[in-house]
Coordinates of C-alpha atoms (C1' of nucleotides) in Angstrom, one line a residue:
Chain A
M1114 CA 33.7 -139.3 161.8
A1115 CA 30.0 -140.3 163.7
Q1116 CA 29.6 -142.2 167.0
Y1117 CA 30.6 -145.4 166.9
D1118 CA 28.7 -148.5 166.1
A1119 CA 30.3 -151.4 165.8
S1120 CA 27.4 -153.1 164.0
K1121 CA 26.9 -150.4 161.7
Y1122 CA 29.8 -151.0 159.4
E1123 CA 30.3 -154.1 156.9
R1124 CA 33.2 -156.0 157.7
P1125 CA 35.6 -157.4 155.5
S1126 CA 37.3 -161.2 156.1
V1127 CA 41.1 -161.1 157.6
T1128 CA 43.2 -163.7 157.1
V1129 CA 46.9 -164.8 157.1
D1130 CA 49.1 -166.4 154.6
I1131 CA 52.0 -167.8 155.0
L1132 CA 55.3 -168.0 152.7
V1133 CA 57.1 -171.0 154.3
F1134 CA 61.1 -171.2 152.7
T1135 CA 63.7 -173.3 152.6
V1136 CA 66.6 -174.4 150.8
T1137 CA 67.6 -178.2 150.1
D1138 CA 69.9 -180.4 148.6
E1139 CA 68.9 -182.3 144.9
E1140 CA 69.9 -185.7 144.5
K1141 CA 73.6 -185.9 143.7
E1142 CA 73.8 -187.5 140.2
N1143 CA 77.8 -187.0 139.1
Y1144 CA 79.4 -189.4 141.6
R1145 CA 80.9 -187.3 145.1
K1146 CA 80.5 -184.3 143.7
L1147 CA 78.4 -181.6 146.0
S1148 CA 74.9 -181.5 145.5
E1149 CA 73.4 -178.7 144.2
K1150 CA 70.9 -176.6 146.6
K1151 CA 67.0 -175.4 145.6
L1152 CA 65.0 -172.9 147.3
R1153 CA 61.8 -174.1 148.0
I1154 CA 58.2 -172.9 149.1
L1155 CA 54.9 -175.0 150.8
L1156 CA 51.6 -175.3 149.1
I1157 CA 48.6 -176.6 149.7
K1158 CA 46.4 -178.2 147.3
R1159 CA 43.2 -176.8 148.2
G1160 CA 40.0 -179.3 148.8
E1161 CA 37.9 -176.7 148.3
H1162 CA 36.2 -174.1 146.2
P1163 CA 37.0 -171.0 145.1
Y1164 CA 40.3 -172.5 143.3
L1165 CA 40.0 -176.4 144.1
G1166 CA 42.2 -178.3 143.3
K1167 CA 44.8 -175.3 142.9
W1168 CA 47.2 -174.7 144.8
A1169 CA 47.7 -171.7 147.9
L1170 CA 49.4 -170.3 150.5
P1171 CA 48.9 -171.9 154.2
G1172 CA 46.9 -169.5 155.6
G1173 CA 43.0 -168.6 157.0
F1174 CA 41.1 -167.0 158.5
V1175 CA 42.6 -164.7 162.2
K1176 CA 40.4 -165.6 164.8
M1177 CA 38.4 -162.8 167.3
D1178 CA 41.0 -163.9 170.2
E1179 CA 44.6 -164.3 168.4
S1180 CA 46.9 -161.9 167.0
L1181 CA 47.8 -161.3 163.9
D1182 CA 51.0 -162.8 164.8
E1183 CA 49.3 -165.6 166.5
A1184 CA 47.0 -166.6 163.9
A1185 CA 50.1 -167.5 161.5
L1186 CA 51.5 -169.0 164.0
R1187 CA 48.0 -171.6 164.9
E1188 CA 47.7 -172.0 160.9
L1189 CA 51.6 -173.1 160.2
K1190 CA 51.1 -175.4 163.1
E1191 CA 47.7 -177.0 161.9
E1192 CA 48.2 -177.1 158.4
T1193 CA 52.3 -178.3 158.5
N1194 CA 53.3 -179.2 161.9
I1195 CA 55.7 -176.6 161.7
D1196 CA 57.0 -174.9 165.3
D1197 CA 58.8 -172.2 167.2
I1198 CA 60.7 -171.2 163.7
Y1199 CA 61.6 -167.7 162.3
M1200 CA 58.9 -165.4 161.0
E1201 CA 57.9 -162.1 160.3
Q1202 CA 55.2 -159.8 158.7
L1203 CA 56.1 -159.6 154.9
Y1204 CA 52.9 -157.5 154.0
T1205 CA 49.5 -156.8 153.7
W1206 CA 47.5 -157.4 150.6
G1207 CA 44.1 -155.5 150.8
D1208 CA 42.6 -155.3 146.9
V1209 CA 39.0 -155.6 146.3
G1210 CA 38.7 -158.6 144.4
R1211 CA 41.1 -160.9 145.4
D1212 CA 38.6 -163.4 146.7
P1213 CA 36.1 -164.4 144.6
R1214 CA 33.8 -164.9 148.0
T1215 CA 34.1 -162.0 150.1
R1216 CA 36.3 -158.8 150.4
V1217 CA 39.6 -160.8 151.9
I1218 CA 42.4 -158.6 153.6
S1219 CA 45.4 -160.8 153.9
T1220 CA 48.1 -160.5 155.8
A1221 CA 51.3 -162.8 154.9
Y1222 CA 53.8 -163.6 156.6
M1223 CA 57.6 -165.0 155.4
S1224 CA 58.8 -168.1 157.4
L1225 CA 62.6 -169.7 157.5
V1226 CA 63.0 -173.3 157.8
D1227 CA 66.3 -175.1 157.4
S1228 CA 65.8 -178.4 156.1
S1229 CA 65.2 -180.9 158.2
T1230 CA 62.0 -179.7 158.8
L1231 CA 61.5 -180.8 155.2
N1232 CA 59.9 -184.5 156.5
V1233 CA 57.4 -182.4 158.7
K1234 CA 54.5 -181.9 156.4
A1235 CA 50.6 -182.3 155.8
S1236 CA 49.8 -183.0 159.7
D1237 CA 45.8 -183.4 161.0
D1238 CA 44.2 -181.1 158.5
A1239 CA 44.6 -183.8 155.3
D1240 CA 45.7 -181.5 153.2
D1241 CA 47.7 -182.0 150.4
A1242 CA 50.9 -180.0 151.3
K1243 CA 54.3 -179.9 148.9
W1244 CA 57.5 -178.5 148.6
F1245 CA 57.9 -176.8 145.7
T1246 CA 61.4 -175.2 144.3
V1247 CA 60.7 -171.3 143.3
S1248 CA 62.2 -169.3 141.1
A1249 CA 61.1 -166.2 139.3
K1250 CA 62.7 -164.5 136.4
T1251 CA 62.5 -161.4 134.8
F1252 CA 61.7 -162.0 130.7
Q1253 CA 60.6 -158.9 129.8
E1254 CA 61.6 -155.1 130.8
Q1255 CA 60.3 -151.9 128.8
K1256 CA 60.8 -148.2 130.0
N1257 CA 58.7 -145.2 128.7
V1258 CA 60.0 -142.4 129.6
T1259 CA 57.5 -139.3 130.7
E1260 CA 57.1 -135.4 131.6
N1261 CA 59.1 -136.2 134.2
G1262 CA 60.1 -139.1 134.7
Y1263 CA 59.5 -143.0 133.4
I1264 CA 57.5 -145.7 133.5
L1265 CA 59.2 -149.2 133.7
Q1266 CA 57.5 -152.4 133.1
Q1267 CA 58.6 -156.2 134.1
L1268 CA 57.3 -159.0 133.2
I1269 CA 58.0 -161.6 136.0
R1270 CA 58.1 -165.2 135.4
L1271 CA 57.1 -167.9 138.9
S1272 CA 57.9 -171.2 138.4
L1273 CA 57.5 -173.3 141.4
S1274 CA 58.1 -176.9 140.9
N1275 CA 58.3 -180.6 142.1
D1276 CA 57.8 -184.6 140.5
E1277 CA 54.1 -184.8 140.2
D1278 CA 53.3 -180.4 139.7
D1279 CA 54.5 -177.6 137.8
L1280 CA 53.0 -174.3 137.8
S1281 CA 53.9 -171.0 136.9
A1282 CA 52.5 -167.3 136.8
V1283 CA 53.3 -164.0 135.2
I1284 CA 53.5 -161.1 137.4
K1285 CA 53.7 -157.7 135.9
T1286 CA 55.5 -154.8 138.2
E1287 CA 55.4 -151.3 137.0
K1288 CA 57.3 -148.7 138.7
I1289 CA 56.3 -145.5 138.1
V1290 CA 58.5 -142.6 138.2
E1291 CA 56.7 -138.7 138.6
G1292 CA 58.9 -136.0 139.0
K1293 CA 59.5 -136.9 143.1
V1294 CA 57.4 -139.5 143.9
T1295 CA 57.5 -143.4 143.1
K1296 CA 54.8 -145.4 143.0
I1297 CA 55.1 -149.5 142.4
K1298 CA 52.3 -151.7 141.7
R1299 CA 52.3 -155.5 141.4
E1300 CA 49.8 -157.8 139.2
V1301 CA 49.4 -161.1 138.5
I1302 CA 48.5 -161.2 134.5
E1303 CA 48.3 -165.1 134.0
S1304 CA 48.2 -167.4 136.8
P1305 CA 46.6 -170.9 135.6
D1306 CA 48.0 -172.7 138.9
I1307 CA 48.1 -170.6 141.8
A1308 CA 45.3 -169.9 143.8
F1309 CA 43.9 -166.5 144.8
D1310 CA 46.7 -163.5 144.3
H1311 CA 49.5 -165.9 146.2
A1312 CA 51.3 -165.8 142.7
K1313 CA 52.1 -162.4 143.1
I1314 CA 52.5 -163.0 147.1
I1315 CA 55.2 -165.4 146.3
E1316 CA 57.0 -162.8 143.9
Y1317 CA 57.1 -160.1 146.4
G1318 CA 58.4 -162.5 149.1
L1319 CA 61.1 -163.7 146.9
E1320 CA 62.3 -160.1 146.5
R1321 CA 62.3 -159.3 150.4
L1322 CA 64.4 -162.7 150.8
R1323 CA 66.7 -161.7 148.4
N1324 CA 67.5 -158.1 149.8
K1325 CA 67.8 -159.0 153.2
I1326 CA 69.7 -161.7 152.5
E1327 CA 72.6 -158.9 151.7
Y1328 CA 72.3 -156.8 154.9
T1329 CA 71.1 -159.2 157.7
D1330 CA 71.4 -162.7 159.3
I1331 CA 68.2 -164.0 158.1
A1332 CA 70.0 -166.7 156.2
F1333 CA 70.8 -168.6 159.2
N1334 CA 67.3 -169.3 159.4
L1335 CA 67.5 -171.9 156.5
M1336 CA 70.8 -173.9 158.1
P1337 CA 70.7 -176.6 160.5
D1338 CA 72.9 -175.9 163.8
L1339 CA 76.2 -177.0 162.0
F1340 CA 77.2 -176.5 159.2
T1341 CA 79.9 -175.7 156.3
L1342 CA 81.0 -172.2 154.9
T1343 CA 79.9 -173.9 151.5
E1344 CA 76.8 -174.7 151.9
L1345 CA 76.2 -171.5 153.6
Q1346 CA 77.5 -169.7 150.2
Q1347 CA 75.5 -172.0 148.2
V1348 CA 72.5 -171.3 150.7
Y1349 CA 73.2 -167.5 149.3
E1350 CA 73.6 -167.8 146.0
V1351 CA 70.5 -170.3 145.2
I1352 CA 68.4 -167.0 146.8
L1353 CA 70.8 -163.8 145.1
G1354 CA 70.5 -166.1 142.4
R1355 CA 74.1 -165.4 141.0
E1356 CA 77.9 -167.2 141.7
L1357 CA 80.1 -166.0 144.6
L1358 CA 83.3 -165.9 144.8
K1359 CA 84.6 -167.8 148.0
A1360 CA 87.4 -165.8 149.9
N1361 CA 84.9 -163.0 149.4
F1362 CA 82.1 -164.4 151.0
R1363 CA 84.2 -166.0 153.9
R1364 CA 85.8 -162.8 154.9
K1365 CA 81.7 -161.0 154.4
I1366 CA 80.4 -163.9 157.1
A1367 CA 83.2 -164.1 159.2
D1368 CA 81.9 -162.7 161.8
M1369 CA 78.8 -163.9 161.6
V1370 CA 79.6 -168.1 162.4
I1371 CA 81.7 -169.5 164.9
E1372 CA 84.3 -172.1 164.3
T1373 CA 83.6 -176.1 165.4
N1374 CA 86.3 -178.3 166.2
K1375 CA 84.4 -181.0 164.3
Y1376 CA 84.5 -181.4 160.2
T1377 CA 82.4 -183.0 157.5
R1378 CA 83.5 -187.1 156.6
D1379 CA 83.7 -189.8 154.0
S1380 CA 83.2 -186.5 151.7
G1381 CA 85.3 -188.4 148.7
H1382 CA 87.5 -185.2 149.2
R1383 CA 88.7 -182.7 151.5
P1384 CA 86.6 -182.8 154.7
S1385 CA 85.6 -179.3 155.7
K1386 CA 85.2 -177.6 159.1
L1387 CA 82.0 -177.3 160.4
F1388 CA 80.4 -173.8 161.9
R1389 CA 77.7 -172.3 163.8
F1390 CA 75.7 -169.5 163.9
N1391 CA 77.4 -166.8 166.1
P1392 CA 74.2 -164.9 167.9
N1393 CA 76.4 -161.9 168.9
W1394 CA 76.6 -160.7 165.8
I1395 CA 75.9 -157.5 165.4
S1396 CA 73.5 -156.7 162.8
I1397 CA 71.4 -153.9 161.9
S1398 CA 68.8 -152.9 162.9
E1399 CA 64.8 -154.1 160.9
Chain B
M35 CA 38.5 -176.0 157.4
A36 CA 34.6 -176.5 156.5
Q37 CA 33.1 -174.8 153.5
Y38 CA 33.0 -171.6 154.1
D39 CA 30.3 -169.6 154.6
A40 CA 31.3 -166.0 155.1
S41 CA 28.6 -164.9 157.4
K42 CA 29.6 -167.4 160.4
Y43 CA 32.7 -166.0 161.3
E44 CA 32.8 -162.9 163.1
R45 CA 35.1 -159.9 161.6
P46 CA 37.7 -157.8 163.2
S47 CA 36.8 -154.4 162.0
V48 CA 40.0 -152.8 159.3
T49 CA 41.5 -149.4 159.9
V50 CA 44.4 -147.8 158.4
D51 CA 46.6 -145.2 160.3
I52 CA 48.3 -142.6 158.3
L53 CA 52.2 -141.3 159.6
V54 CA 52.5 -138.3 157.7
F55 CA 56.0 -136.6 158.2
T56 CA 57.5 -133.6 156.8
V57 CA 60.5 -131.4 157.6
T58 CA 60.0 -128.0 158.0
D59 CA 62.7 -124.3 158.8
E60 CA 62.2 -123.1 162.8
E61 CA 61.8 -119.6 163.1
K62 CA 65.3 -118.6 163.1
E63 CA 66.2 -116.0 165.7
N64 CA 70.4 -115.1 165.2
Y65 CA 70.7 -112.8 162.3
R66 CA 71.4 -114.0 159.0
K67 CA 72.1 -118.0 160.3
L68 CA 70.7 -120.7 158.8
S69 CA 67.5 -121.7 160.1
E70 CA 67.1 -125.2 162.3
K71 CA 64.9 -127.6 160.6
K72 CA 62.8 -130.5 162.4
L73 CA 61.3 -133.5 161.7
R74 CA 57.5 -133.2 162.4
I75 CA 54.2 -135.6 161.8
L76 CA 50.6 -134.5 161.8
L77 CA 48.2 -135.9 163.8
I78 CA 44.6 -135.6 165.0
K79 CA 43.0 -134.6 168.5
R80 CA 40.3 -137.1 168.9
G81 CA 36.6 -135.7 169.1
E82 CA 34.7 -139.0 170.9
H83 CA 35.3 -142.1 172.8
P84 CA 37.4 -143.3 173.1
Y85 CA 40.3 -141.8 174.0
L86 CA 38.5 -138.0 173.8
G87 CA 40.7 -135.4 173.7
K88 CA 43.9 -137.6 172.8
W89 CA 45.8 -137.0 169.8
A90 CA 45.7 -140.0 167.8
L91 CA 47.4 -140.9 163.7
P92 CA 45.0 -139.9 161.2
G93 CA 42.9 -142.5 159.2
G94 CA 39.8 -144.6 159.7
F95 CA 37.7 -147.3 158.9
V96 CA 38.2 -148.7 155.4
K97 CA 35.4 -149.3 153.3
M98 CA 34.4 -153.0 151.4
D99 CA 34.8 -151.6 148.0
E100 CA 38.1 -149.5 148.7
S101 CA 41.3 -151.2 148.6
L102 CA 43.7 -151.1 151.9
D103 CA 45.8 -148.3 149.5
E104 CA 43.0 -146.2 148.5
A105 CA 41.3 -145.6 151.9
A106 CA 44.6 -144.9 153.0
L107 CA 44.6 -142.3 150.4
R108 CA 41.5 -141.5 150.9
E109 CA 41.2 -140.9 154.5
L110 CA 44.1 -138.4 154.3
K111 CA 42.5 -136.3 151.3
E112 CA 39.2 -136.1 153.9
E113 CA 41.0 -135.3 157.0
T114 CA 44.2 -133.4 156.2
N115 CA 43.3 -132.5 152.3
I116 CA 46.7 -133.7 151.6
D117 CA 46.8 -135.2 148.2
D118 CA 48.8 -137.1 145.6
I119 CA 52.1 -137.5 148.1
Y120 CA 54.5 -140.4 148.3
M121 CA 52.7 -143.5 150.2
E122 CA 54.2 -146.5 151.3
Q123 CA 52.4 -149.2 153.4
L124 CA 54.3 -149.9 156.6
Y125 CA 53.7 -152.6 158.9
T126 CA 49.7 -154.1 159.9
W127 CA 49.1 -154.1 163.8
G128 CA 46.5 -156.9 164.9
D129 CA 47.1 -157.3 168.3
V130 CA 44.4 -158.0 170.6
G131 CA 43.4 -155.6 172.9
R132 CA 44.8 -152.6 170.8
D133 CA 41.0 -150.9 170.2
P134 CA 38.9 -151.2 173.7
R135 CA 35.5 -151.4 171.2
T136 CA 36.3 -154.2 169.3
R137 CA 38.9 -156.1 167.7
V138 CA 40.6 -153.8 165.5
I139 CA 43.0 -154.8 162.7
S140 CA 44.7 -150.9 161.6
T141 CA 47.1 -151.2 158.8
A142 CA 50.0 -148.3 158.9
Y143 CA 51.1 -146.2 155.5
M144 CA 54.0 -143.6 156.2
S145 CA 53.8 -140.4 154.4
L146 CA 56.2 -138.2 153.2
V147 CA 55.5 -134.5 151.9
D148 CA 57.3 -131.3 151.6
S149 CA 57.0 -128.3 154.2
S150 CA 54.8 -126.0 151.6
T151 CA 52.0 -129.0 152.5
L152 CA 51.8 -127.5 156.5
N153 CA 49.8 -125.0 155.7
V154 CA 46.9 -127.4 154.2
K155 CA 45.6 -128.7 157.2
A156 CA 42.3 -129.1 159.1
S157 CA 39.4 -129.8 156.2
D158 CA 35.7 -131.2 155.9
D159 CA 36.3 -133.2 159.5
A160 CA 36.3 -130.2 162.0
D161 CA 38.6 -132.1 163.7
D162 CA 41.8 -130.5 165.3
A163 CA 44.7 -131.6 163.1
K164 CA 48.4 -129.9 164.5
W165 CA 51.5 -131.1 163.2
F166 CA 54.2 -131.9 166.1
T167 CA 57.7 -132.3 165.8
V168 CA 58.8 -135.4 166.4
S169 CA 62.1 -137.0 168.4
A170 CA 62.7 -140.6 170.0
K171 CA 65.3 -141.4 172.0
T172 CA 66.4 -144.3 173.6
F173 CA 67.1 -144.3 177.5
Q174 CA 67.9 -147.2 178.5
E175 CA 69.2 -149.8 177.9
Q176 CA 69.8 -153.8 178.9
K177 CA 70.8 -156.7 177.8
N178 CA 71.0 -160.1 179.5
V179 CA 73.0 -163.5 177.8
T180 CA 70.9 -166.4 178.6
E181 CA 71.6 -169.9 177.4
N182 CA 72.0 -169.9 173.4
G183 CA 71.5 -166.2 172.7
Y184 CA 70.7 -163.3 175.1
I185 CA 67.5 -160.4 175.8
L186 CA 68.2 -156.6 174.6
Q187 CA 65.6 -154.6 176.0
Q188 CA 65.6 -150.4 175.1
L189 CA 63.5 -148.4 176.9
I190 CA 62.4 -144.9 173.9
R191 CA 60.9 -142.2 175.1
L192 CA 58.8 -140.8 172.5
S193 CA 58.8 -136.5 172.2
L194 CA 56.0 -134.9 170.6
S195 CA 55.8 -131.1 170.1
N196 CA 54.0 -127.7 169.9
D197 CA 53.7 -124.2 171.1
E198 CA 50.4 -125.5 172.7
D199 CA 51.1 -129.1 174.0
D200 CA 53.9 -131.6 174.5
L201 CA 52.9 -135.1 174.1
S202 CA 55.4 -138.3 175.5
A203 CA 55.0 -142.1 175.7
V204 CA 57.4 -144.8 176.8
I205 CA 57.9 -147.6 174.3
K206 CA 59.5 -150.9 174.8
T207 CA 61.4 -153.1 172.6
E208 CA 62.7 -156.4 173.2
K209 CA 64.9 -158.4 171.1
I210 CA 65.3 -161.9 171.8
V211 CA 67.8 -164.4 170.5
E212 CA 67.6 -168.2 170.6
G213 CA 69.9 -169.8 168.9
K214 CA 69.3 -169.2 165.2
V215 CA 66.0 -167.3 165.9
T216 CA 65.6 -163.8 166.6
K217 CA 62.1 -161.8 167.9
I218 CA 61.2 -158.8 167.7
K219 CA 58.7 -157.5 170.4
R220 CA 57.9 -153.5 170.7
E221 CA 55.1 -152.6 173.3
V222 CA 53.4 -149.2 175.0
I223 CA 54.9 -148.9 178.3
E224 CA 53.0 -145.1 178.8
S225 CA 51.2 -143.3 176.7
P226 CA 49.0 -140.6 178.8
D227 CA 48.3 -138.4 175.5
I228 CA 48.7 -140.3 172.3
A229 CA 45.5 -142.8 171.7
F230 CA 45.2 -146.6 171.4
D231 CA 48.8 -148.3 170.4
H232 CA 50.2 -145.2 168.4
A233 CA 53.1 -144.1 170.1
K234 CA 54.4 -147.1 169.4
I235 CA 53.6 -146.7 165.3
I236 CA 54.9 -143.7 165.6
E237 CA 58.0 -145.0 167.1
Y238 CA 58.7 -148.4 164.4
G239 CA 57.4 -145.9 161.5
L240 CA 60.7 -143.5 162.1
E241 CA 62.7 -146.5 162.4
R242 CA 61.9 -147.5 159.1
L243 CA 62.3 -143.4 157.9
R244 CA 65.3 -143.5 159.9
N245 CA 67.1 -146.9 157.5
K246 CA 65.2 -146.3 154.3
I247 CA 66.9 -142.9 154.3
E248 CA 70.5 -144.2 153.8
Y249 CA 70.0 -146.5 150.9
T250 CA 67.1 -144.5 149.0
D251 CA 65.7 -141.5 147.8
I252 CA 62.6 -141.6 149.7
A253 CA 64.1 -137.8 151.3
F254 CA 63.1 -136.1 148.4
N255 CA 60.0 -136.7 148.7
L256 CA 60.5 -134.3 152.2
M257 CA 61.7 -131.5 149.9
P258 CA 60.0 -128.6 147.4
D259 CA 61.0 -128.5 143.6
L260 CA 63.7 -126.9 144.5
F261 CA 66.9 -127.0 147.1
T262 CA 70.0 -126.3 148.0
L263 CA 72.2 -129.0 148.8
T264 CA 72.6 -127.7 152.6
E265 CA 69.0 -128.1 153.1
L266 CA 69.5 -131.9 151.9
Q267 CA 71.7 -132.2 154.1
Q268 CA 69.7 -130.7 157.0
V269 CA 66.9 -132.9 156.2
Y270 CA 69.2 -136.6 156.7
E271 CA 70.6 -135.0 159.2
V272 CA 67.7 -134.5 161.0
I273 CA 66.2 -137.9 160.7
L274 CA 69.4 -139.5 160.8
G275 CA 69.5 -137.6 164.7
R276 CA 73.6 -136.8 163.7
E277 CA 75.9 -134.3 161.9
L278 CA 77.7 -135.8 158.6
L279 CA 79.9 -134.4 156.9
K280 CA 79.3 -132.0 153.8
A281 CA 82.3 -132.8 151.2
N282 CA 81.6 -136.6 152.0
F283 CA 77.1 -135.9 151.9
R284 CA 77.3 -134.2 148.5
R285 CA 79.4 -136.7 146.9
K286 CA 77.2 -139.3 148.5
I287 CA 74.1 -138.1 146.5
A288 CA 75.3 -136.5 143.8
D289 CA 74.2 -138.7 141.2
M290 CA 70.2 -138.4 142.9
V291 CA 70.6 -134.5 141.9
I292 CA 70.5 -132.5 138.7
E293 CA 72.1 -129.1 139.3
T294 CA 70.1 -126.0 138.4
N295 CA 71.1 -122.3 137.2
K296 CA 69.2 -120.9 139.8
Y297 CA 70.6 -119.5 143.0
T298 CA 69.2 -118.4 145.9
R299 CA 69.4 -114.4 147.0
D300 CA 68.9 -112.3 150.2
S301 CA 70.5 -114.6 152.0
G302 CA 73.5 -112.7 154.0
H303 CA 76.1 -114.9 152.9
R304 CA 77.1 -116.5 149.9
P305 CA 74.3 -117.7 147.4
S306 CA 73.8 -121.5 147.2
K307 CA 72.5 -123.7 143.5
L308 CA 69.3 -124.4 143.8
F309 CA 68.6 -128.2 142.9
R310 CA 66.0 -130.7 142.1
F311 CA 65.5 -134.6 143.0
N312 CA 66.9 -136.9 139.5
P313 CA 64.0 -139.1 138.8
N314 CA 66.8 -141.3 137.1
W315 CA 68.5 -141.9 139.8
I316 CA 68.8 -146.3 139.7
S317 CA 68.0 -147.1 143.4
I318 CA 67.9 -150.5 144.7
S319 CA 64.3 -152.6 144.6
E320 CA 62.2 -152.3 147.7
Chain C
dA472 C1' 87.5 -106.2 156.9
dT473 C1' 83.8 -109.7 159.0
dA474 C1' 80.5 -112.9 159.3
dA475 C1' 78.9 -117.0 157.4
dT476 C1' 77.6 -119.9 154.7
dA477 C1' 79.0 -122.7 149.2
dG478 C1' 81.7 -125.2 147.4
dT479 C1' 86.5 -128.5 146.3
dG480 C1' 90.8 -131.1 147.1
dT481 C1' 92.3 -135.2 148.5
dC482 C1' 94.3 -138.1 152.4
dT483 C1' 93.5 -142.3 154.3
dT484 C1' 91.2 -146.4 155.6
dT485 C1' 87.6 -149.9 154.6
dC486 C1' 85.6 -152.9 152.2
dA487 C1' 83.9 -155.3 147.8
dG488 C1' 85.9 -157.8 143.5
dA489 C1' 88.9 -160.7 141.4
dC490 C1' 92.1 -164.0 140.6
dA491 C1' 95.6 -167.1 141.8
dG492 C1' 97.4 -170.4 144.8
dT493 C1' 98.4 -173.7 148.6
dA494 C1' 96.0 -178.1 151.6
dT495 C1' 94.4 -182.6 152.4
dA496 C1' 90.6 -186.1 152.3
dG497 C1' 89.0 -191.1 149.3
dT498 C1' 89.7 -194.1 145.6
Chain D
dA1211 C1' 98.3 -189.4 140.9
dC1212 C1' 94.3 -187.8 140.3
dT1213 C1' 89.6 -185.4 141.3
dA1214 C1' 87.0 -183.0 144.2
dT1215 C1' 86.2 -179.8 147.6
dA1216 C1' 88.8 -177.2 151.2
dC1217 C1' 90.8 -173.3 152.8
dT1218 C1' 94.1 -168.6 152.3
dG1219 C1' 97.1 -164.6 149.9
dT1220 C1' 97.4 -160.3 148.2
dC1221 C1' 96.2 -156.9 144.7
dT1222 C1' 93.1 -153.0 142.6
dG1223 C1' 90.0 -150.1 142.6
dA1224 C1' 85.8 -147.8 144.6
dA1225 C1' 83.8 -145.9 148.2
dA1226 C1' 83.3 -143.8 153.2
dG1227 C1' 85.7 -141.0 157.1
dA1228 C1' 88.0 -136.7 158.1
dC1229 C1' 89.9 -132.6 157.5
dA1230 C1' 91.5 -128.5 155.4
dC1231 C1' 91.2 -125.5 152.5
dT1232 C1' 88.9 -122.2 148.6
dA1233 C1' 85.0 -118.9 147.3
dT1234 C1' 81.7 -115.9 147.5
dT1235 C1' 78.1 -112.5 148.5
dA1236 C1' 75.6 -109.0 152.8
dT1237 C1' 76.5 -106.1 156.1

DNA sequence: ATAATAGTGTCTTTCAGACAGTATAGT
DNA sequence: ACTATACTGTCTGAAAGACACTATTAT
């Protein structure tokens, strides 16, 4: 490595993109039944080229005098007015062609907010910020056995929607096992409505969320201060994409919550006890 | 966001740093006893400013026409001649002052190699590349209970050594729990021999390795093609930093390995069966 | 025979999964 | 009384932890 000269190297742009997830109630149609929960993500309609009019993750360029974390918090505040929340770094996307303008490397962050934040959208920046329900489904799976390993290919359909828009994208993941070495590739196959490679970032975030909810306490970042155990269970169910048995679920999360003496009211059926998060729950690290 | 103009923004430099881990046998002193295993990491002695003469992670600047992954593989090949191995992205470090020259954002990768790679060091670049045994120990822990949460502070001593050098650093981790929101900070307190913030990157990598070995098959990337179950167990033990019970360990990894009809010889005791990795073991995702 | 490690059997405890039962508000 | 949900008890089987036992080579 020669004597360093900062001006000598051409440098990529660095941005942050933020996945803001929340879980909200759907409007209840059926009389006094419990309302269904939906997982949602916040997207912003682009008001400029490239991808004009397409939907993208909130985010922007990192300034020279702020850390990546600070940049992510600032961008989120600027674009959505959301503040003081859970945020963790997800992954850094650095493929060459991911932005048609120049070389852009982007660090993605994942943020979880409780549904009361839902209304606080679109601030100073007059951009169009909207919540979309998210779901990802594997609709094709193919396994090819090779010399000493195999290749597993999955096609995943990502669907985002709200009352006005229905967005959709297809992501291909490829798991290549050869001998001891495993590699995972992720590629956007089709993304007519979602800008850049954001579809695959969202899909990756979903996967991380699904994994982490099993062994950490992140789910509580999606909850209000007081909640019922059924609500908590619904949040787990909507993220995991499957139903859980009530008795078992309650046993599993028992130590993570503290019971209060408050109850829900006027629910049309037996009231339920309200709980709050137990901050002294001992989680395993990272 | 105004109309984009690439030249308008000042841009940070982007680098990759690679943590290359391996597990090696110590020279056996005691007659026919099994040799102890040590976890090692590859460092490079800096031949230029800043941190001239200090030890640093292999790595370097990302070029405009290569992805982050490609940059990491290329740098590793250039500096150490190591090729075709397991590598995963770890984390991106983007604090403002981490490089005294300019703003540098660095994506860290973790790579695991088997000990036969040990000899293949220092290639074209005439830099001094050396393997160091690694260990990290928490030597102070402090918990302060706050209004609605707590702050947990840990001081960790990172020790790196080989026959010539003994490096040491102190890292402070701070876990701040306030209500539902948890934040983790990691800070280098003292690092006289290790360049930049690389001490905390190494500590973070160790933690990730320790976590992932519990629920994935990454450990096999540290093994040669054929290995005994005792060797495999030793690798687990040196990474986890605790002893495991043989019978239980074997039950746990039973499905991950395939038995061969080969045995060790001339060991001074009962020979042991050699195994290899089972690439069809179904791991959980991520 | 002895040192040293290889490899197995089984008891216990813990935890996940399944299911069935009882309890209580609102209409 | 009926609907809808809240909440609990317990059986089963799988996995994790602990420990003791047998087996096999080189000297």
